[in-house]
JSON list of C-alpha atoms in Angstrom, two decimals:
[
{"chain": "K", "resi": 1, "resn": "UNK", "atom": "CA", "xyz": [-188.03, -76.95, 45.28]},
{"chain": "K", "resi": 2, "resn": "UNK", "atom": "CA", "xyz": [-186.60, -74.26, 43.58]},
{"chain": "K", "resi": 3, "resn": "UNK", "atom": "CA", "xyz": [-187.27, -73.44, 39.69]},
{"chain": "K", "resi": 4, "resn": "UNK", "atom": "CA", "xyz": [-184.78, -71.49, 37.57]},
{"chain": "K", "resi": 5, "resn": "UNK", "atom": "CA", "xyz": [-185.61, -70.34, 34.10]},
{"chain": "K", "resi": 6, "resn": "UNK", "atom": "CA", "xyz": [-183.15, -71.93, 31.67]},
{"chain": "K", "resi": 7, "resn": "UNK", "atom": "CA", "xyz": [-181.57, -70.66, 28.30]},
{"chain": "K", "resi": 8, "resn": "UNK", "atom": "CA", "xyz": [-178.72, -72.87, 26.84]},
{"chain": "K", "resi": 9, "resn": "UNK", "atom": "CA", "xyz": [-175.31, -72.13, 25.25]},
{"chain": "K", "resi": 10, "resn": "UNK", "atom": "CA", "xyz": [-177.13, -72.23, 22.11]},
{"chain": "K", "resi": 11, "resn": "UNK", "atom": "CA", "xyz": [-179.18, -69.93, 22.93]},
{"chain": "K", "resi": 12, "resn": "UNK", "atom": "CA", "xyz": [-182.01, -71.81, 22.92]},
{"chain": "K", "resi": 13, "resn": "UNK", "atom": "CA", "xyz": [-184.92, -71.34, 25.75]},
{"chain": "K", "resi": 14, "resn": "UNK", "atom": "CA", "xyz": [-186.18, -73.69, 27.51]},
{"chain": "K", "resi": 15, "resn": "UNK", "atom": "CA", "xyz": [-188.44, -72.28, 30.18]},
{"chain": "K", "resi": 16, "resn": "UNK", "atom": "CA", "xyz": [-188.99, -72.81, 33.83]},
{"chain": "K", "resi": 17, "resn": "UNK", "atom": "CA", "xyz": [-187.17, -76.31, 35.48]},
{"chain": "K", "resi": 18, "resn": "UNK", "atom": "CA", "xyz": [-186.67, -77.73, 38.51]},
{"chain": "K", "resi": 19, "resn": "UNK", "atom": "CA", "xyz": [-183.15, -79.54, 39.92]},
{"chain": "K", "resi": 20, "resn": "UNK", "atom": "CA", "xyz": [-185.02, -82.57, 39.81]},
{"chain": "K", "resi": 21, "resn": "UNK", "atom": "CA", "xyz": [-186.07, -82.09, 36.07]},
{"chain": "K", "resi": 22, "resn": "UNK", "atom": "CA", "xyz": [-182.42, -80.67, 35.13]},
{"chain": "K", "resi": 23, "resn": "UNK", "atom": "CA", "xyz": [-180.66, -83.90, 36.78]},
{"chain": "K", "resi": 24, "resn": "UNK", "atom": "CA", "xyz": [-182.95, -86.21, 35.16]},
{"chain": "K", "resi": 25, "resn": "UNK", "atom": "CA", "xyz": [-181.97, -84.18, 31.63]},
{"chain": "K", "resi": 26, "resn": "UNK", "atom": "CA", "xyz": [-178.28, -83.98, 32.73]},
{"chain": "K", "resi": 27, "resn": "UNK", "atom": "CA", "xyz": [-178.57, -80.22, 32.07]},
{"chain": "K", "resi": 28, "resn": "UNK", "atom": "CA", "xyz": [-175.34, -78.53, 33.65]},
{"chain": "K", "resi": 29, "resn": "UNK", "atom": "CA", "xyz": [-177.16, -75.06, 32.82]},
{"chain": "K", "resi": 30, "resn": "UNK", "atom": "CA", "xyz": [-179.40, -74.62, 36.27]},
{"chain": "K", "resi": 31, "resn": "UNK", "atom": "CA", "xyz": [-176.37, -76.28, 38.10]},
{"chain": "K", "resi": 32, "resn": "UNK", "atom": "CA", "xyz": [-173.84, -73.76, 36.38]},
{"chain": "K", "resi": 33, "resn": "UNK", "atom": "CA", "xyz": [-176.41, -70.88, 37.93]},
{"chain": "K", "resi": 34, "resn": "UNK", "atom": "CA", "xyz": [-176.80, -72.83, 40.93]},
{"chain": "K", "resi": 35, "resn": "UNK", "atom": "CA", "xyz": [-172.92, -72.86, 41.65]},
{"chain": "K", "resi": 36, "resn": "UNK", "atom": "CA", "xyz": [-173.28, -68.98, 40.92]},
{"chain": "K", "resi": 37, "resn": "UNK", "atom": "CA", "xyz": [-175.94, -68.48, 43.25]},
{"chain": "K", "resi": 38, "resn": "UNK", "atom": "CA", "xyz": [-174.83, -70.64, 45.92]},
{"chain": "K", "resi": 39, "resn": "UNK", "atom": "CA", "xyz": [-170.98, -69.69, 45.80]},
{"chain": "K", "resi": 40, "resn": "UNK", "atom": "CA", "xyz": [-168.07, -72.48, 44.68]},
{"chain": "K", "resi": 41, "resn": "UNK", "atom": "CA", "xyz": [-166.64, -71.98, 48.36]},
{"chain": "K", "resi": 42, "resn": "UNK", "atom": "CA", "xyz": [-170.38, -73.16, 49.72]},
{"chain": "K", "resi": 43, "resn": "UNK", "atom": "CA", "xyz": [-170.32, -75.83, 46.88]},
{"chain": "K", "resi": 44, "resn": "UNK", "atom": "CA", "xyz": [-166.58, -76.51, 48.21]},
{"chain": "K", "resi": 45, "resn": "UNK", "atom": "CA", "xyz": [-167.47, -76.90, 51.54]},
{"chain": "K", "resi": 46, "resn": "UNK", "atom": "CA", "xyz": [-170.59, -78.96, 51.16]},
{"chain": "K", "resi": 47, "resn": "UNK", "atom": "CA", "xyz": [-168.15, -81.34, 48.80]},
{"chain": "K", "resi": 48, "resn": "UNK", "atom": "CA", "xyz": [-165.79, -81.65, 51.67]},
{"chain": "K", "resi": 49, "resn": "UNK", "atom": "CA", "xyz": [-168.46, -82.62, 54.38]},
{"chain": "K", "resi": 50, "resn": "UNK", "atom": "CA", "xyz": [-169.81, -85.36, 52.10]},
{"chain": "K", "resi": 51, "resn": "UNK", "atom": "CA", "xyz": [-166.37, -86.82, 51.79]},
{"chain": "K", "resi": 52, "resn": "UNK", "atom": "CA", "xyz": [-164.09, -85.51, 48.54]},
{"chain": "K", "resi": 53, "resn": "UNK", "atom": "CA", "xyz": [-160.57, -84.98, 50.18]},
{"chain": "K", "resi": 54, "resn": "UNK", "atom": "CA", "xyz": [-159.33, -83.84, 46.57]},
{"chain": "K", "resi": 55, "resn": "UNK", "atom": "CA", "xyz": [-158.15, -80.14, 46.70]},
{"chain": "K", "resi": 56, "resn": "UNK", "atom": "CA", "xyz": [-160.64, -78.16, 45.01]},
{"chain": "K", "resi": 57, "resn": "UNK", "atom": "CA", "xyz": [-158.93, -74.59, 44.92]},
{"chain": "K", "resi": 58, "resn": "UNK", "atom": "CA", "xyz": [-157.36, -73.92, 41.82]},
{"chain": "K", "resi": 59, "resn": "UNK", "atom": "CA", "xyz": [-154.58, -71.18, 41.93]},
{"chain": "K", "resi": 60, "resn": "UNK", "atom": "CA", "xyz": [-156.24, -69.89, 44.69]},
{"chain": "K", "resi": 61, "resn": "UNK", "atom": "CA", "xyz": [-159.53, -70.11, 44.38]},
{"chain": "K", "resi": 62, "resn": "UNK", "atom": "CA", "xyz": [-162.73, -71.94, 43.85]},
{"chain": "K", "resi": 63, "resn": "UNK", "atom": "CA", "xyz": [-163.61, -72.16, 40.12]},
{"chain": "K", "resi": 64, "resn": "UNK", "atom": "CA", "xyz": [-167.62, -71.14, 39.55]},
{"chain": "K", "resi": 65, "resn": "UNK", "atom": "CA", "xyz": [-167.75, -74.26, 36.81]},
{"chain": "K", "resi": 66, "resn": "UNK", "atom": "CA", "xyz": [-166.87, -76.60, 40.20]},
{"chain": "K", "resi": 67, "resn": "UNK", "atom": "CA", "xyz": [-170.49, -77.30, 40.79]},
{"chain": "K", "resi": 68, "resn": "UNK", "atom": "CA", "xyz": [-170.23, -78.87, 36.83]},
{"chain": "K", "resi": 69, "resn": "UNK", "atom": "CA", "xyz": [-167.22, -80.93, 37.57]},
{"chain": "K", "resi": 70, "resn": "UNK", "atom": "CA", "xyz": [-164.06, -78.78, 36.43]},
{"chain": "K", "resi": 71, "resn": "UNK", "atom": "CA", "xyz": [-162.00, -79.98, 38.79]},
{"chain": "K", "resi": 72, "resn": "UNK", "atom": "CA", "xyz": [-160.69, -83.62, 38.58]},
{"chain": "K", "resi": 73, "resn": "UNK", "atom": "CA", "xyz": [-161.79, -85.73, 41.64]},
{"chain": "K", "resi": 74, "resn": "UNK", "atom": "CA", "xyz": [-160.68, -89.32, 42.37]},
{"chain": "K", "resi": 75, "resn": "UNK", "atom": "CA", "xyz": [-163.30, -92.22, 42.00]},
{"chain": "K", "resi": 76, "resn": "UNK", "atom": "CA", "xyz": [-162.57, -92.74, 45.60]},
{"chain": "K", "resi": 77, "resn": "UNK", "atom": "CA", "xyz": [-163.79, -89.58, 46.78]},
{"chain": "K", "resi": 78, "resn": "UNK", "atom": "CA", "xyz": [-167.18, -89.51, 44.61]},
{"chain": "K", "resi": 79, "resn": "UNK", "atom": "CA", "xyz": [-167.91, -93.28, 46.27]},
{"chain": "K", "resi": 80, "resn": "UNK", "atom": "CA", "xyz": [-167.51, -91.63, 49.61]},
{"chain": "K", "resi": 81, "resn": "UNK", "atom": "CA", "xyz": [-169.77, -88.57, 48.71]},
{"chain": "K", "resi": 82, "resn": "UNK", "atom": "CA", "xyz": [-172.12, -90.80, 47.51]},
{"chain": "K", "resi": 83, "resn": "UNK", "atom": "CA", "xyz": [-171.85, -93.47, 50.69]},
{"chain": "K", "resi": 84, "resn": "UNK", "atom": "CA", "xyz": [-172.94, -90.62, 52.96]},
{"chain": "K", "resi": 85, "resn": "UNK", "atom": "CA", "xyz": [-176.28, -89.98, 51.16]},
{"chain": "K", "resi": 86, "resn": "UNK", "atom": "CA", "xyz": [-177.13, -93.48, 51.40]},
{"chain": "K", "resi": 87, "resn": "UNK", "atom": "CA", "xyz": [-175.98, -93.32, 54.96]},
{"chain": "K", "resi": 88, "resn": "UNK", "atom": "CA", "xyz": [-178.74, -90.78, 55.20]},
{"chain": "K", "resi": 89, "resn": "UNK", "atom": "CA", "xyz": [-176.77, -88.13, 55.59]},
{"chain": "K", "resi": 90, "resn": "UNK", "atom": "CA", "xyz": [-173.86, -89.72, 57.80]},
{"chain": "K", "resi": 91, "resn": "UNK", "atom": "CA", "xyz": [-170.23, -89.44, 56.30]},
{"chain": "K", "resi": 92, "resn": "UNK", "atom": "CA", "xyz": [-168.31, -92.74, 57.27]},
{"chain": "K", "resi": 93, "resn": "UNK", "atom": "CA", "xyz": [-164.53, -92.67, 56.69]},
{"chain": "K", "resi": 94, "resn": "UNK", "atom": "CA", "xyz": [-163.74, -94.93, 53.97]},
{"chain": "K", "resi": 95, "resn": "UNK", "atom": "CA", "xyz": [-161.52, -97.79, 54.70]},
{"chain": "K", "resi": 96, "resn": "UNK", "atom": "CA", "xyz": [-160.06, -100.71, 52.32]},
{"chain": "K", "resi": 97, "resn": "UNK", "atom": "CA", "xyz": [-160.54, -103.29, 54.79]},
{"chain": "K", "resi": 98, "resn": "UNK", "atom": "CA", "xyz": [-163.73, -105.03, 56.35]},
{"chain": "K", "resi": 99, "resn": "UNK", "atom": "CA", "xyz": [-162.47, -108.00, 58.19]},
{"chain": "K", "resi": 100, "resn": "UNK", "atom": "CA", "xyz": [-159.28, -109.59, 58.93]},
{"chain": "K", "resi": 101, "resn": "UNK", "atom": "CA", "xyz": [-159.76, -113.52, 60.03]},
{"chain": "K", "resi": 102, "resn": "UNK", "atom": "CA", "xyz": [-156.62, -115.18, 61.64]},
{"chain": "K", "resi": 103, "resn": "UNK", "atom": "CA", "xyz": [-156.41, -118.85, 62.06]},
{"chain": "K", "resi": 104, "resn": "UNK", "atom": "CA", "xyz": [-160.43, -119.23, 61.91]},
{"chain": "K", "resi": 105, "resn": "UNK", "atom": "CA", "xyz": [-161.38, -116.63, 64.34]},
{"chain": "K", "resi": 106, "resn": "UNK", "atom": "CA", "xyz": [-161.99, -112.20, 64.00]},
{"chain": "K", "resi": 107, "resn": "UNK", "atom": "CA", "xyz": [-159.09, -110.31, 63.97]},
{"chain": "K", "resi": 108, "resn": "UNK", "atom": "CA", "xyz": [-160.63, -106.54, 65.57]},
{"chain": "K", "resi": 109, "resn": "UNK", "atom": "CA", "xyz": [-156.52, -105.53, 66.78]},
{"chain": "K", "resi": 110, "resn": "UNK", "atom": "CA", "xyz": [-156.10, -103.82, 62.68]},
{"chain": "K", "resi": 111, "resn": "UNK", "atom": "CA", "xyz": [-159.38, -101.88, 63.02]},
{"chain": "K", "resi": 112, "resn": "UNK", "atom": "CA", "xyz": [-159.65, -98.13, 64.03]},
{"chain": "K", "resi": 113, "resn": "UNK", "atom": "CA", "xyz": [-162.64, -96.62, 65.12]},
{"chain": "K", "resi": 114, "resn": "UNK", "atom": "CA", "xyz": [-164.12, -94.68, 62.76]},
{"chain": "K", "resi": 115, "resn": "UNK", "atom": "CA", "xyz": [-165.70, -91.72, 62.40]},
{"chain": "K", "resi": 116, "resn": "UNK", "atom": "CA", "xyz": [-169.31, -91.12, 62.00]},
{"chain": "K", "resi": 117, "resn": "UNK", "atom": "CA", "xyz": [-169.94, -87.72, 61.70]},
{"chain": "K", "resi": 118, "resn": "UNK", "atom": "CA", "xyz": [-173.94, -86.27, 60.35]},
{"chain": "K", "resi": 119, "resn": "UNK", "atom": "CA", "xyz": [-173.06, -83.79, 57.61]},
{"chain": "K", "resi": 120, "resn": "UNK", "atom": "CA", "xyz": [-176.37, -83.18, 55.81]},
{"chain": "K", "resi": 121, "resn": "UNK", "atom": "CA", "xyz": [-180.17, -83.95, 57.39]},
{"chain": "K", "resi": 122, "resn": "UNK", "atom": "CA", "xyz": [-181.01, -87.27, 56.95]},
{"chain": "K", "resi": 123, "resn": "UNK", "atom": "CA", "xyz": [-184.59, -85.30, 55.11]},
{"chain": "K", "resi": 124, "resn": "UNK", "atom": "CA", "xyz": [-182.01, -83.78, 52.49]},
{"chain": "K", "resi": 125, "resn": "UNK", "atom": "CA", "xyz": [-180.00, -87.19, 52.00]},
{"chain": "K", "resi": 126, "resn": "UNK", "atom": "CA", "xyz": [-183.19, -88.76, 51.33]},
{"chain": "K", "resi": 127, "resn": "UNK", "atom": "CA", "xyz": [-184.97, -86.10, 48.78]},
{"chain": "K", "resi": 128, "resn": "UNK", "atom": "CA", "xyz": [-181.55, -86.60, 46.90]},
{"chain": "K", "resi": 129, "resn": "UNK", "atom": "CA", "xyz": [-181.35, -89.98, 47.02]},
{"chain": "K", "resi": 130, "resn": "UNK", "atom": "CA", "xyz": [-184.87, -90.36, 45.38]},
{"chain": "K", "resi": 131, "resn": "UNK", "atom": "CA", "xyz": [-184.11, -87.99, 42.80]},
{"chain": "K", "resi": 132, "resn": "UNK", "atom": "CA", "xyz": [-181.10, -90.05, 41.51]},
{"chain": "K", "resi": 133, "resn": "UNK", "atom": "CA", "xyz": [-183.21, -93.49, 41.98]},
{"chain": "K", "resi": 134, "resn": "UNK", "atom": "CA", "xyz": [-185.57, -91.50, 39.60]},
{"chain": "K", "resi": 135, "resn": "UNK", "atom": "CA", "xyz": [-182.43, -90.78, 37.74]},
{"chain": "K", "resi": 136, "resn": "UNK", "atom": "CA", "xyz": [-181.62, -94.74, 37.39]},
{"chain": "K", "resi": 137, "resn": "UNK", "atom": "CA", "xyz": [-185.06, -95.51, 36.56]},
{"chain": "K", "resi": 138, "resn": "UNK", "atom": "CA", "xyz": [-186.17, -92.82, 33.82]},
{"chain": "K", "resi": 139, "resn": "UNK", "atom": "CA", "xyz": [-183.35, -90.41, 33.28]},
{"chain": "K", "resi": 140, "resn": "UNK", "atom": "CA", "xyz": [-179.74, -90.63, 32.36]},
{"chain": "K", "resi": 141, "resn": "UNK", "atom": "CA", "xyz": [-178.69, -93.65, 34.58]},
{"chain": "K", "resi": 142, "resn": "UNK", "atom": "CA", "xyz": [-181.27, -96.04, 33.11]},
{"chain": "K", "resi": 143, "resn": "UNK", "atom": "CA", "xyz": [-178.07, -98.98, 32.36]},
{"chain": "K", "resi": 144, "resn": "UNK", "atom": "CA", "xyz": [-177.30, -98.97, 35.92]},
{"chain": "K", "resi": 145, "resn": "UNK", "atom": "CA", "xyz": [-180.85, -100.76, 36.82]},
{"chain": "K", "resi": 146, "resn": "UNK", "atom": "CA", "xyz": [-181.04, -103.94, 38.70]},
{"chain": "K", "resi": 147, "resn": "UNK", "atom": "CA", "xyz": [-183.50, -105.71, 40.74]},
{"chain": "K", "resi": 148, "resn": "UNK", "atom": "CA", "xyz": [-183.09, -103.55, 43.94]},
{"chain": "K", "resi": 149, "resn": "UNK", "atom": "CA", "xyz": [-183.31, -99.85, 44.83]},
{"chain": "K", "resi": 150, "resn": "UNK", "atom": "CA", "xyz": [-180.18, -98.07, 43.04]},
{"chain": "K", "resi": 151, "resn": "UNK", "atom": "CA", "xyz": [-179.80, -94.11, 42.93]},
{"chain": "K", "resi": 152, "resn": "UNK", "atom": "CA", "xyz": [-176.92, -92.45, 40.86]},
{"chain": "K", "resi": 153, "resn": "UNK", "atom": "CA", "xyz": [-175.74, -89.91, 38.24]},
{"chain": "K", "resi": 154, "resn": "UNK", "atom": "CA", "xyz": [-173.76, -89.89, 35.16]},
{"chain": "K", "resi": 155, "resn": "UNK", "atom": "CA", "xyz": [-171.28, -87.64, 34.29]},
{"chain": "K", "resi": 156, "resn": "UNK", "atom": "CA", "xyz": [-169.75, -86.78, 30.67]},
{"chain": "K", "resi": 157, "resn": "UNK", "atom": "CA", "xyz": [-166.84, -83.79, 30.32]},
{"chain": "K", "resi": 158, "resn": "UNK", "atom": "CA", "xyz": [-166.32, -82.04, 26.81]},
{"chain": "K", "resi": 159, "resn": "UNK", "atom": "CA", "xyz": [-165.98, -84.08, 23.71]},
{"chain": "K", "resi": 160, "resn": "UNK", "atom": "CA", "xyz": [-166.17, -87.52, 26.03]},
{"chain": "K", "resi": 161, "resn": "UNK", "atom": "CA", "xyz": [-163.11, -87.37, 27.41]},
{"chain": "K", "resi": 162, "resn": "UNK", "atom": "CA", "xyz": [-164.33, -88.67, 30.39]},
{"chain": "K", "resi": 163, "resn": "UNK", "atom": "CA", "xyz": [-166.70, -90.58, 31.46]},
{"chain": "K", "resi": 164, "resn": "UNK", "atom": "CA", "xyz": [-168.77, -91.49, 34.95]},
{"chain": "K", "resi": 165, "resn": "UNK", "atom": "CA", "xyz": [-171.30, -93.45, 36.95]},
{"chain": "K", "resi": 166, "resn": "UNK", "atom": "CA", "xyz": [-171.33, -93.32, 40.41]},
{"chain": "K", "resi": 167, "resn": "UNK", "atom": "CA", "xyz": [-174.09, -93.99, 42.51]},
{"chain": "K", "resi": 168, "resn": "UNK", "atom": "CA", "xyz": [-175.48, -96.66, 45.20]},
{"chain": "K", "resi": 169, "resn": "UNK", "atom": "CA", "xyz": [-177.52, -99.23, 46.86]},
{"chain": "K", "resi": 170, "resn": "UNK", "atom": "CA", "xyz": [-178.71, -99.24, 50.50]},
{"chain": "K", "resi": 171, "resn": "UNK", "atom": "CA", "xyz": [-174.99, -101.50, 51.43]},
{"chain": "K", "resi": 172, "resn": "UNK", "atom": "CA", "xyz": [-172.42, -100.42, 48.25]},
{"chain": "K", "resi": 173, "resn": "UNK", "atom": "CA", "xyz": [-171.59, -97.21, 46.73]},
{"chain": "K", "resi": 174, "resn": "UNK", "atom": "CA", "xyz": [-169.26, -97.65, 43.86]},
{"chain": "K", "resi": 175, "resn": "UNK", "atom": "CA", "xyz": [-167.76, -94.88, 41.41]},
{"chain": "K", "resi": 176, "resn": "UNK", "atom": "CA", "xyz": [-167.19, -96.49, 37.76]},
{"chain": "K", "resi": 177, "resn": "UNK", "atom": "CA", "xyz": [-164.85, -93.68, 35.94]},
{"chain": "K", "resi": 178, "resn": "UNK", "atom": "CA", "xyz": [-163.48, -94.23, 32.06]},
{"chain": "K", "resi": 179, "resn": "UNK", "atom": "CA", "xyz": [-160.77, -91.93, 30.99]},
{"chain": "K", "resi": 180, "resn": "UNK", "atom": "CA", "xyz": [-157.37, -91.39, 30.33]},
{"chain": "K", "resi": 181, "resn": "UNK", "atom": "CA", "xyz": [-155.09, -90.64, 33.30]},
{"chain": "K", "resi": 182, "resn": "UNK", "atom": "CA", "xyz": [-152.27, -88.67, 31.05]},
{"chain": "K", "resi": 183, "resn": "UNK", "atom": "CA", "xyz": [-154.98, -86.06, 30.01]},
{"chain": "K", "resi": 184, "resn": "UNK", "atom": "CA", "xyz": [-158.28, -85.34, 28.21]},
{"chain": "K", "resi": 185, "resn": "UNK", "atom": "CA", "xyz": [-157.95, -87.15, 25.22]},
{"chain": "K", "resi": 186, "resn": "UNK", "atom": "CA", "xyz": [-161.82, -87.88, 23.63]},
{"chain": "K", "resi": 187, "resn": "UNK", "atom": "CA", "xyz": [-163.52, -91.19, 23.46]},
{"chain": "K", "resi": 188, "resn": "UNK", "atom": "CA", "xyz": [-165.37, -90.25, 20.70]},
{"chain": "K", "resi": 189, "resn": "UNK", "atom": "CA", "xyz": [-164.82, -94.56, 19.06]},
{"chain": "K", "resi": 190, "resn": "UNK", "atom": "CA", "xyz": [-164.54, -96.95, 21.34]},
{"chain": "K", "resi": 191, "resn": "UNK", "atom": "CA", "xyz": [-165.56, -100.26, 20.24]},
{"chain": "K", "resi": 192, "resn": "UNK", "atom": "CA", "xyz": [-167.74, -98.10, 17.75]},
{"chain": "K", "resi": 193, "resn": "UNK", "atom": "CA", "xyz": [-169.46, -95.72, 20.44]},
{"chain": "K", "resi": 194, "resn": "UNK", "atom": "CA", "xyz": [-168.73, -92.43, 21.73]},
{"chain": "K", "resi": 195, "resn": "UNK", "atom": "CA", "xyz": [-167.97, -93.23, 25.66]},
{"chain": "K", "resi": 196, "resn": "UNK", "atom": "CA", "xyz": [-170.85, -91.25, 27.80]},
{"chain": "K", "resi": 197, "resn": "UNK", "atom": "CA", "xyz": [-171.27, -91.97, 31.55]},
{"chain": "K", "resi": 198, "resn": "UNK", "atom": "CA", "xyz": [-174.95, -93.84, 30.72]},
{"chain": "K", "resi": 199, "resn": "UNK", "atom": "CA", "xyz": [-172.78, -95.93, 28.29]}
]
């Protein structure tokens, strides 16, 4: 892996850390650099192949705080992201329906054939995928536990006005988003708590 040396917004120094150790600590610094060293238009297009259909140029152009989550994607398009690393690296068009039974027996006439289409190594998909099982186990996702493998990340914007968990299991990947849809208004009291995506 790659290590970046870290100072805050504060100020503050941190030292060397790895991705793994900075999405553990939910530290959008190394990802902010990360963007910057990578390019948005590479984080763009890597966002694309694992599934978010959500136009991600604004007036133009790729924002460089992308990579932290600046621009608003649906909860549909994170699940997908997310169901092609636990595909192992296979993006799978999503579709609303599974079955369709007709008087007892399986209806196959509604179903188109999908496409399966290998965007990222299945070696990748699964070095990321243990990082955010780590992540449900010890780091930021710890609520999302249950009695099977789960991997996922949570996700908090400015002054909690919005609010995410999104992650999977080997057969479901689900995107849980809290928010308001008319515009960034803070959860900073919701039945007592301030609204975070581990919450």
């Amino acid at each position: 892996g790659s290590w970046w040396c870290v100072r805050t917004y504060d100020s503050s120094y941190t030292g060397w850390t790895s991705v793994e150790r900075t999405t553990l600590r939910s530290d959008n610094s190394v990802y902010a650099q990360l963007t910057l060293d990578v390019g948005p238009a590479r984080v763009a297009s890597m966002a694309r192949k694992l599934g978010v259909r959500t136009p991600l140029q604004v007036n133009g152009a790729f924002p460089p705080a992308m990579g932290l989550g600046s621009v608003a994607v649906s909860p549909l398009d994170m699940a997908s992201a997310y169901a092609t690393l636990a595909a192992g690296g296979i993006y799978n068009e999503p579709t609303a329906i599974r079955r369709v039974i007709l008087n007892g027996k399986r209806d196959d006439r509604w179903a188109a054939h999908h496409r399966r289409t290998r965007v990222v190594p299945d070696g990748v998909a699964s070095v990321v995928t243990r990082i955010l099982e780590d992540n449900v186990r010890y780091g930021t996702g710890t609520a999302a536990a249950l009695s099977r493998p789960v991997a996922g990340k949570t996700g908090t914007t400015d002054k909690h006005a919005d609010a995410w968990f999104v992650g999977f299991t080997p057969g479901l990947s689900t995107a849980v988003w809290m928010g308001y849809q008319g515009g960034e208004i803070p959860m900073e009291n919701v039945h007592g708590i301030s609204v975070s995506g581990g919450s």
